[in-house]
Amino acid sequence: DATNLDEKIHLVTPTYLFPHNPNPQDQVHLTSMGYKWLAAYFGRARKELVWDKIFPRSLKVLSATYSGKKITVKFKVPTRPLVLDTVNLAMTTDYGFRVTDGTNTLAIDTINTYDDTVVINLLNTPISDVYVRYGHDYLGAGLTILNGASGNLRDSTDEPVVIDGQTKPMFYVAPHFELKAVKEAI
């Protein structure tokens, strides 16, 4: 969970976007392409830390609030706007989001992105606590990650890398998280 990272810990990227070994006996390790692509992410983070002298950038969840059926999740975004990407990231149920009351799943009507915000509209108004989860519950179509989960939220960074003749995107992908949403005062 990436909601309470110490400032000395640098989250480079979750790994659900990289190709994993499809062998049913493995499905934990990345393919050689996956490891090379991951290395490019580590290289970028090291450059930012060592050469640019900045805390390595990442897509970071900041807060979740709700009022009625509407949940608003705010992010620190390296390059706006946020995108729900089903082309470069495997289509995942509810884009990887799940809303609960702590026990039961609350039905989602729509999910939209705006600049640095994700807005989730529920089918019904919650009557107790609201928790927003991302990347914990659903595995995208066609992915082979043992006990894994994924999502479709990323930023708009346009920094491709070429690996073995293939161009791969280097956008910032949302990490797994769970937040208790705060009820907005009316």
Coordinates of N, CA and C in Angstrom, one line a residue:
D1 N 0.8 -1.2 0.0 CA 0.0 0.0 0.0 C 0.9 1.2 0.0
A2 N 0.6 2.2 -0.9 CA 1.5 3.3 -1.1 C 0.9 4.6 -0.5
T3 N 0.1 4.5 0.5 CA -0.5 5.8 1.1 C 0.3 6.4 2.2
N4 N 1.2 5.6 2.9 CA 1.9 6.1 4.0 C 3.4 5.9 3.9
L5 N 4.0 6.2 2.7 CA 5.4 5.9 2.5 C 6.2 7.0 3.2
D6 N 7.3 6.5 3.9 CA 8.3 7.4 4.5 C 8.9 8.2 3.4
E7 N 9.3 9.5 3.8 CA 10.0 10.4 2.8 C 11.3 9.8 2.3
K8 N 11.9 8.8 3.0 CA 13.2 8.3 2.6 C 13.0 7.1 1.6
I9 N 11.7 6.7 1.4 CA 11.4 5.6 0.5 C 10.9 6.2 -0.8
H10 N 11.5 5.7 -1.9 CA 11.1 6.3 -3.2 C 10.3 5.2 -4.0
L11 N 9.0 5.4 -4.2 CA 8.2 4.5 -5.0 C 8.5 4.8 -6.4
V12 N 9.1 3.8 -7.1 CA 9.4 4.0 -8.5 C 8.2 3.7 -9.4
T13 N 7.6 2.5 -9.3 CA 6.4 2.2 -10.0 C 5.9 0.9 -9.5
P14 N 4.6 0.7 -9.6 CA 4.1 -0.7 -9.4 C 4.5 -1.5 -10.6
T15 N 4.4 -2.8 -10.5 CA 4.8 -3.7 -11.6 C 3.7 -4.3 -12.4
Y16 N 2.4 -4.0 -12.1 CA 1.4 -4.6 -12.9 C 1.3 -4.2 -14.4
L17 N 2.0 -3.1 -14.7 CA 2.0 -2.7 -16.1 C 3.0 -3.5 -17.0
F18 N 3.9 -4.2 -16.3 CA 5.0 -4.9 -17.1 C 4.6 -6.4 -17.4
P19 N 5.0 -6.9 -18.5 CA 4.7 -8.3 -18.8 C 5.3 -9.3 -17.8
H20 N 4.5 -10.2 -17.3 CA 4.9 -11.2 -16.3 C 5.1 -12.5 -17.1
N21 N 5.8 -13.4 -16.5 CA 6.1 -14.7 -17.0 C 4.7 -15.5 -17.1
P22 N 4.3 -15.9 -18.3 CA 3.0 -16.6 -18.5 C 3.0 -18.0 -18.1
N23 N 4.2 -18.6 -17.7 CA 4.3 -20.0 -17.3 C 3.5 -20.2 -16.0
P24 N 2.5 -21.1 -16.0 CA 1.7 -21.3 -14.9 C 2.5 -21.7 -13.6
Q25 N 3.7 -22.2 -13.8 CA 4.6 -22.6 -12.7 C 5.3 -21.4 -12.1
D26 N 5.2 -20.2 -12.7 CA 5.9 -19.0 -12.2 C 4.8 -17.9 -12.0
Q27 N 4.6 -17.1 -13.0 CA 3.6 -15.9 -12.9 C 3.9 -15.0 -11.8
V28 N 5.1 -14.9 -11.3 CA 5.6 -14.0 -10.3 C 6.6 -13.1 -10.9
H29 N 7.5 -13.7 -11.7 CA 8.6 -12.9 -12.3 C 8.2 -12.2 -13.6
L30 N 8.9 -11.2 -13.9 CA 8.7 -10.5 -15.2 C 9.4 -11.2 -16.3
T31 N 9.0 -10.9 -17.5 CA 9.7 -11.4 -18.7 C 11.0 -10.6 -18.8
S32 N 11.9 -11.0 -19.7 CA 13.1 -10.2 -19.9 C 12.8 -8.8 -20.3
M33 N 11.7 -8.6 -21.2 CA 11.3 -7.3 -21.6 C 10.8 -6.5 -20.4
G34 N 10.0 -7.2 -19.6 CA 9.5 -6.5 -18.4 C 10.6 -6.0 -17.4
Y35 N 11.6 -6.8 -17.2 CA 12.8 -6.4 -16.4 C 13.5 -5.2 -17.0
K36 N 13.7 -5.2 -18.3 CA 14.4 -4.1 -19.0 C 13.6 -2.8 -18.9
W37 N 12.3 -3.0 -19.1 CA 11.4 -1.8 -19.0 C 11.4 -1.3 -17.5
L38 N 11.3 -2.1 -16.5 CA 11.4 -1.7 -15.1 C 12.7 -1.0 -14.8
A39 N 13.8 -1.5 -15.4 CA 15.1 -0.9 -15.2 C 15.1 0.5 -15.7
A40 N 14.4 0.8 -16.8 CA 14.3 2.2 -17.3 C 13.6 3.1 -16.3
Y41 N 12.6 2.6 -15.6 CA 11.9 3.3 -14.6 C 12.9 3.6 -13.4
F42 N 13.7 2.6 -13.0 CA 14.7 2.8 -11.9 C 15.7 3.8 -12.4
G43 N 16.1 3.8 -13.6 CA 17.1 4.7 -14.2 C 16.6 6.1 -14.1
R44 N 15.3 6.3 -14.5 CA 14.8 7.7 -14.5 C 14.7 8.2 -13.0
A45 N 14.3 7.3 -12.1 CA 14.2 7.7 -10.7 C 15.6 8.1 -10.1
R46 N 16.6 7.3 -10.5 CA 17.9 7.6 -10.0 C 18.4 8.9 -10.6
K47 N 18.2 9.2 -11.8 CA 18.6 10.4 -12.4 C 17.9 11.6 -11.7
E48 N 16.6 11.5 -11.4 CA 16.0 12.6 -10.7 C 16.6 12.8 -9.3
L49 N 16.9 11.7 -8.6 CA 17.4 11.8 -7.2 C 18.9 12.3 -7.2
V50 N 19.7 11.7 -8.1 CA 21.1 12.0 -8.0 C 21.5 13.3 -8.8
W51 N 21.1 13.3 -10.1 CA 21.5 14.4 -10.9 C 20.6 15.7 -10.8
D52 N 19.3 15.4 -10.8 CA 18.3 16.6 -10.7 C 18.2 17.1 -9.3
K53 N 18.6 16.2 -8.3 CA 18.5 16.5 -6.9 C 17.0 16.8 -6.5
I54 N 16.1 16.0 -7.0 CA 14.7 16.1 -6.6 C 14.2 14.8 -6.1
F55 N 13.2 14.8 -5.3 CA 12.5 13.5 -4.9 C 11.9 12.9 -6.1
P56 N 12.3 11.7 -6.5 CA 11.7 11.0 -7.7 C 10.2 11.2 -7.8
R57 N 9.8 11.6 -8.9 CA 8.3 11.8 -9.2 C 7.6 10.4 -9.2
S58 N 6.3 10.5 -8.8 CA 5.4 9.3 -8.8 C 4.0 9.9 -8.8
L59 N 3.1 9.0 -9.2 CA 1.7 9.3 -9.1 C 1.3 8.9 -7.6
K60 N 0.8 9.9 -6.9 CA 0.6 9.6 -5.4 C -0.9 10.0 -5.0
V61 N -1.6 9.1 -4.4 CA -2.9 9.5 -3.9 C -2.8 10.4 -2.7
L62 N -3.6 11.4 -2.6 CA -3.5 12.4 -1.5 C -4.7 12.3 -0.5
S63 N -5.9 12.2 -1.1 CA -7.1 12.2 -0.2 C -8.3 11.6 -0.9
A64 N -9.3 11.3 -0.1 CA -10.6 10.8 -0.7 C -11.7 11.4 0.2
T65 N -12.7 12.0 -0.5 CA -13.8 12.6 0.3 C -15.1 12.1 -0.4
Y66 N -16.2 12.2 0.3 CA -17.5 11.9 -0.4 C -18.6 12.7 0.2
S67 N -19.6 12.9 -0.7 CA -20.8 13.6 -0.4 C -21.9 12.9 -1.2
G68 N -22.9 12.4 -0.5 CA -23.9 11.7 -1.2 C -23.4 10.5 -2.0
K69 N -23.6 10.3 -3.3 CA -23.1 9.2 -4.1 C -21.8 9.5 -4.7
K70 N -21.3 10.7 -4.5 CA -20.0 11.1 -5.2 C -18.8 11.0 -4.3
I71 N -17.8 10.3 -4.8 CA -16.5 10.2 -4.1 C -15.5 10.9 -5.0
T72 N -14.7 11.8 -4.4 CA -13.6 12.5 -5.0 C -12.3 12.1 -4.5
V73 N -11.4 11.6 -5.4 CA -10.1 11.2 -5.0 C -9.0 12.1 -5.6
K74 N -8.2 12.8 -4.8 CA -7.2 13.7 -5.3 C -5.8 13.0 -5.3
F75 N -5.0 13.4 -6.3 CA -3.7 12.9 -6.5 C -2.7 13.9 -6.8
K76 N -1.4 13.6 -6.4 CA -0.3 14.4 -6.8 C 0.1 13.8 -8.2
V77 N 0.1 14.6 -9.3 CA 0.2 14.0 -10.6 C 1.4 14.6 -11.3
P78 N 2.4 13.8 -11.7 CA 3.6 14.4 -12.4 C 3.2 15.2 -13.6
T79 N 2.4 14.6 -14.5 CA 2.0 15.3 -15.7 C 0.5 15.1 -15.9
R80 N -0.2 16.2 -15.7 CA -1.7 16.2 -15.8 C -2.1 16.1 -17.3
P81 N -3.3 15.6 -17.6 CA -4.3 15.1 -16.7 C -4.1 13.6 -16.4
L82 N -4.9 13.1 -15.4 CA -5.0 11.7 -15.2 C -5.7 11.1 -16.4
V83 N -5.4 9.8 -16.6 CA -6.0 9.0 -17.7 C -6.5 7.7 -17.2
L84 N -7.6 7.2 -17.6 CA -8.1 5.8 -17.4 C -7.7 5.1 -18.8
D85 N -6.6 4.4 -18.8 CA -6.0 3.9 -20.0 C -6.3 2.4 -20.1
T86 N -7.1 2.0 -21.1 CA -7.4 0.6 -21.4 C -6.7 0.1 -22.7
V87 N -5.8 0.9 -23.2 CA -5.1 0.6 -24.4 C -3.7 0.0 -24.0
N88 N -3.0 0.8 -23.1 CA -1.7 0.4 -22.7 C -1.7 -0.4 -21.4
L89 N -2.8 -0.4 -20.7 CA -2.9 -1.1 -19.4 C -4.1 -2.1 -19.6
A90 N -4.0 -3.3 -19.1 CA -5.0 -4.3 -19.3 C -6.3 -3.9 -18.7
M91 N -7.4 -4.0 -19.4 CA -8.7 -3.6 -18.9 C -9.0 -4.3 -17.6
T92 N -9.3 -3.6 -16.6 CA -9.5 -4.1 -15.2 C -10.9 -3.7 -14.8
T93 N -11.6 -4.6 -14.1 CA -12.9 -4.3 -13.6 C -12.9 -2.9 -12.8
D94 N -13.8 -2.0 -13.1 CA -13.9 -0.7 -12.5 C -12.6 0.0 -12.5
Y95 N -11.8 -0.2 -13.6 CA -10.5 0.4 -13.8 C -9.5 0.2 -12.6
G96 N -9.8 -0.9 -11.8 CA -9.0 -1.2 -10.6 C -9.5 -0.7 -9.3
F97 N -10.6 0.2 -9.4 CA -11.1 0.8 -8.2 C -12.2 -0.2 -7.5
R98 N -12.3 -0.2 -6.2 CA -13.3 -0.8 -5.5 C -13.7 0.0 -4.3
V99 N -14.9 0.2 -4.1 CA -15.4 1.0 -2.9 C -16.2 0.1 -2.0
T100 N -15.8 0.2 -0.7 CA -16.5 -0.7 0.3 C -16.9 0.2 1.5
D101 N -17.7 -0.5 2.3 CA -18.1 0.1 3.6 C -17.3 -0.5 4.7
G102 N -16.2 -1.2 4.3 CA -15.3 -1.9 5.3 C -15.5 -3.4 5.2
T103 N -16.7 -3.8 4.7 CA -17.0 -5.2 4.6 C -17.6 -5.5 3.2
N104 N -18.6 -4.7 2.8 CA -19.3 -5.0 1.6 C -18.9 -4.0 0.4
T105 N -18.9 -4.6 -0.8 CA -18.6 -3.7 -2.0 C -19.8 -2.9 -2.3
L106 N -19.5 -1.6 -2.5 CA -20.6 -0.6 -2.9 C -20.6 -0.5 -4.4
A107 N -21.7 -0.6 -5.1 CA -21.8 -0.6 -6.5 C -21.4 0.7 -7.1
I108 N -20.5 0.7 -8.1 CA -20.1 1.9 -8.8 C -20.9 2.1 -10.0
D109 N -21.3 3.3 -10.2 CA -22.1 3.7 -11.5 C -21.1 4.2 -12.5
T110 N -20.3 5.2 -12.2 CA -19.3 5.8 -13.2 C -18.0 6.1 -12.5
I111 N -17.0 6.2 -13.3 CA -15.7 6.6 -12.9 C -15.1 7.6 -14.0
N112 N -14.7 8.8 -13.6 CA -14.2 9.7 -14.5 C -12.9 10.4 -13.9
T113 N -12.1 10.9 -14.8 CA -10.9 11.6 -14.4 C -11.0 13.1 -14.8
Y114 N -10.5 14.0 -14.0 CA -10.4 15.4 -14.3 C -9.1 15.9 -13.7
D115 N -8.2 16.3 -14.6 CA -6.9 16.9 -14.2 C -6.2 16.1 -13.2
D116 N -6.3 16.3 -11.9 CA -5.6 15.6 -10.8 C -6.6 14.8 -9.9
T117 N -7.8 14.6 -10.4 CA -8.9 14.0 -9.6 C -9.6 12.9 -10.3
V118 N -10.0 11.9 -9.5 CA -10.8 10.8 -10.0 C -12.2 11.0 -9.3
V119 N -13.3 11.0 -10.0 CA -14.6 11.1 -9.4 C -15.3 9.8 -9.7
I120 N -15.7 9.1 -8.5 CA -16.5 7.9 -8.6 C -17.9 8.2 -8.1
N121 N -18.8 7.8 -9.0 CA -20.2 8.0 -8.6 C -20.8 6.6 -8.3
L122 N -21.4 6.4 -7.1 CA -22.0 5.2 -6.7 C -23.4 5.1 -7.1
L123 N -23.9 3.9 -7.2 CA -25.3 3.7 -7.5 C -26.2 4.1 -6.4
N124 N -25.8 3.9 -5.2 CA -26.6 4.3 -4.0 C -25.8 5.1 -3.0
T125 N -26.4 5.9 -2.2 CA -25.8 6.7 -1.2 C -25.3 5.8 -0.1
P126 N -24.0 5.9 0.3 CA -23.6 5.0 1.4 C -24.2 5.4 2.7
I127 N -24.4 4.4 3.6 CA -25.0 4.7 4.9 C -24.0 4.5 6.0
S128 N -22.8 4.1 5.7 CA -21.7 4.0 6.8 C -20.4 4.5 6.2
D129 N -19.3 4.0 6.8 CA -18.0 4.4 6.3 C -17.8 4.1 4.8
V130 N -16.9 4.8 4.2 CA -16.6 4.6 2.8 C -15.0 4.4 2.6
Y131 N -14.6 3.4 2.0 CA -13.2 3.1 1.8 C -13.0 3.0 0.2
V132 N -12.0 3.6 -0.2 CA -11.6 3.6 -1.7 C -10.4 2.7 -1.8
R133 N -10.5 1.7 -2.6 CA -9.3 0.8 -2.9 C -9.0 0.9 -4.3
Y134 N -7.7 0.7 -4.6 CA -7.2 0.7 -6.0 C -6.1 -0.3 -6.1
G135 N -6.2 -1.2 -7.1 CA -5.1 -2.1 -7.4 C -5.0 -3.3 -6.5
H136 N -6.0 -3.5 -5.7 CA -6.0 -4.6 -4.7 C -6.9 -5.8 -5.1
D137 N -7.9 -5.6 -5.8 CA -9.0 -6.6 -5.9 C -9.2 -7.2 -7.3
Y138 N -8.8 -6.6 -8.4 CA -9.1 -7.2 -9.7 C -7.9 -7.3 -10.5
L139 N -7.8 -8.3 -11.3 CA -6.7 -8.5 -12.2 C -7.1 -8.3 -13.6
G140 N -6.4 -7.4 -14.4 CA -6.8 -7.1 -15.7 C -6.8 -8.3 -16.7
A141 N -7.6 -8.1 -17.7 CA -7.8 -9.1 -18.7 C -6.5 -9.5 -19.4
G142 N -6.2 -10.8 -19.4 CA -5.0 -11.4 -20.0 C -3.7 -11.3 -19.2
L143 N -3.8 -10.7 -18.0 CA -2.6 -10.6 -17.2 C -2.3 -11.9 -16.5
T144 N -1.0 -12.2 -16.3 CA -0.6 -13.5 -15.6 C 0.2 -13.1 -14.4
I145 N -0.4 -12.6 -13.4 CA 0.3 -12.2 -12.2 C -0.3 -13.0 -11.0
L146 N 0.5 -14.0 -10.5 CA 0.1 -14.8 -9.4 C -0.3 -14.0 -8.2
N147 N -1.6 -14.1 -7.7 CA -2.1 -13.3 -6.6 C -2.0 -11.8 -6.8
G148 N -2.0 -11.4 -8.1 CA -1.8 -10.0 -8.4 C -3.1 -9.3 -8.7
A149 N -3.0 -8.0 -8.8 CA -4.1 -7.1 -9.1 C -3.6 -6.0 -9.9
S150 N -4.5 -5.2 -10.6 CA -4.0 -4.2 -11.5 C -5.1 -3.0 -11.6
G151 N -4.8 -2.1 -12.4 CA -5.7 -1.0 -12.6 C -5.4 -0.2 -13.9
N152 N -6.1 0.8 -14.2 CA -6.0 1.5 -15.4 C -5.6 3.0 -15.3
L153 N -5.3 3.4 -14.1 CA -5.0 4.9 -13.9 C -3.5 5.2 -14.0
R154 N -3.3 6.3 -14.9 CA -2.0 6.8 -15.1 C -2.0 8.3 -15.3
D155 N -0.8 8.9 -15.4 CA -0.7 10.3 -15.7 C -0.5 10.4 -17.2
S156 N -0.1 11.6 -17.7 CA 0.0 11.9 -19.1 C 1.5 12.1 -19.5
T157 N 2.4 11.7 -18.7 CA 3.9 11.8 -19.1 C 4.1 11.1 -20.4
D158 N 4.8 11.8 -21.3 CA 5.1 11.3 -22.6 C 6.7 11.2 -22.7
E159 N 7.2 10.2 -22.1 CA 8.7 9.9 -22.1 C 8.9 8.5 -22.5
P160 N 8.8 8.1 -23.8 CA 9.0 6.7 -24.2 C 10.4 6.3 -24.1
V161 N 10.6 5.0 -24.0 CA 11.9 4.4 -24.0 C 11.9 3.3 -25.1
V162 N 13.0 3.1 -25.8 CA 13.1 2.0 -26.8 C 13.9 0.9 -26.2
I163 N 13.3 -0.3 -26.2 CA 13.9 -1.5 -25.7 C 13.8 -2.6 -26.7
D164 N 15.0 -3.1 -27.1 CA 15.0 -4.1 -28.2 C 14.2 -3.8 -29.4
G165 N 14.3 -2.5 -29.8 CA 13.5 -2.1 -31.0 C 12.1 -1.8 -30.7
Q166 N 11.6 -1.9 -29.5 CA 10.2 -1.7 -29.2 C 10.0 -0.4 -28.4
T167 N 9.1 0.5 -28.7 CA 8.9 1.7 -28.0 C 7.9 1.4 -26.9
K168 N 8.3 1.7 -25.6 CA 7.5 1.5 -24.5 C 7.2 2.8 -23.8
P169 N 6.0 3.1 -23.3 CA 5.7 4.3 -22.6 C 6.3 4.3 -21.2
M170 N 6.6 5.5 -20.7 CA 7.1 5.7 -19.4 C 6.2 6.6 -18.5
F171 N 4.9 6.5 -18.7 CA 4.0 7.3 -17.8 C 4.1 6.8 -16.4
Y172 N 3.5 7.6 -15.5 CA 3.5 7.2 -14.1 C 2.1 6.5 -13.8
V173 N 2.2 5.3 -13.3 CA 1.0 4.5 -13.0 C 0.7 4.6 -11.6
A174 N -0.6 4.6 -11.3 CA -1.1 4.7 -9.9 C -0.7 3.4 -9.1
P175 N -0.2 3.6 -7.9 CA 0.2 2.5 -7.1 C -1.1 2.0 -6.3
H176 N -1.0 0.8 -5.8 CA -2.1 0.2 -5.0 C -2.3 1.0 -3.8
F177 N -3.5 1.2 -3.4 CA -3.8 2.0 -2.1 C -5.2 1.7 -1.6
E178 N -5.4 2.0 -0.3 CA -6.7 2.0 0.3 C -6.8 3.2 1.2
L179 N -7.8 4.0 1.1 CA -8.1 5.2 1.9 C -9.5 5.2 2.4
K180 N -9.6 5.6 3.7 CA -10.9 5.8 4.2 C -11.3 7.2 3.8
A181 N -12.4 7.3 3.1 CA -12.9 8.6 2.6 C -13.5 9.4 3.7
V182 N -13.3 10.7 3.7 CA -13.8 11.7 4.7 C -15.1 12.2 4.1
K183 N -16.2 12.2 5.0 CA -17.4 12.8 4.6 C -17.4 14.3 4.5
E184 N -17.7 14.9 3.4 CA -17.7 16.3 3.3 C -18.8 17.0 4.1
A185 N -18.5 18.1 4.7 CA -19.5 18.8 5.5 C -20.5 19.5 4.5
I186 N -21.7 19.5 4.9 CA -22.7 20.1 4.0 C -23.0 21.5 4.4

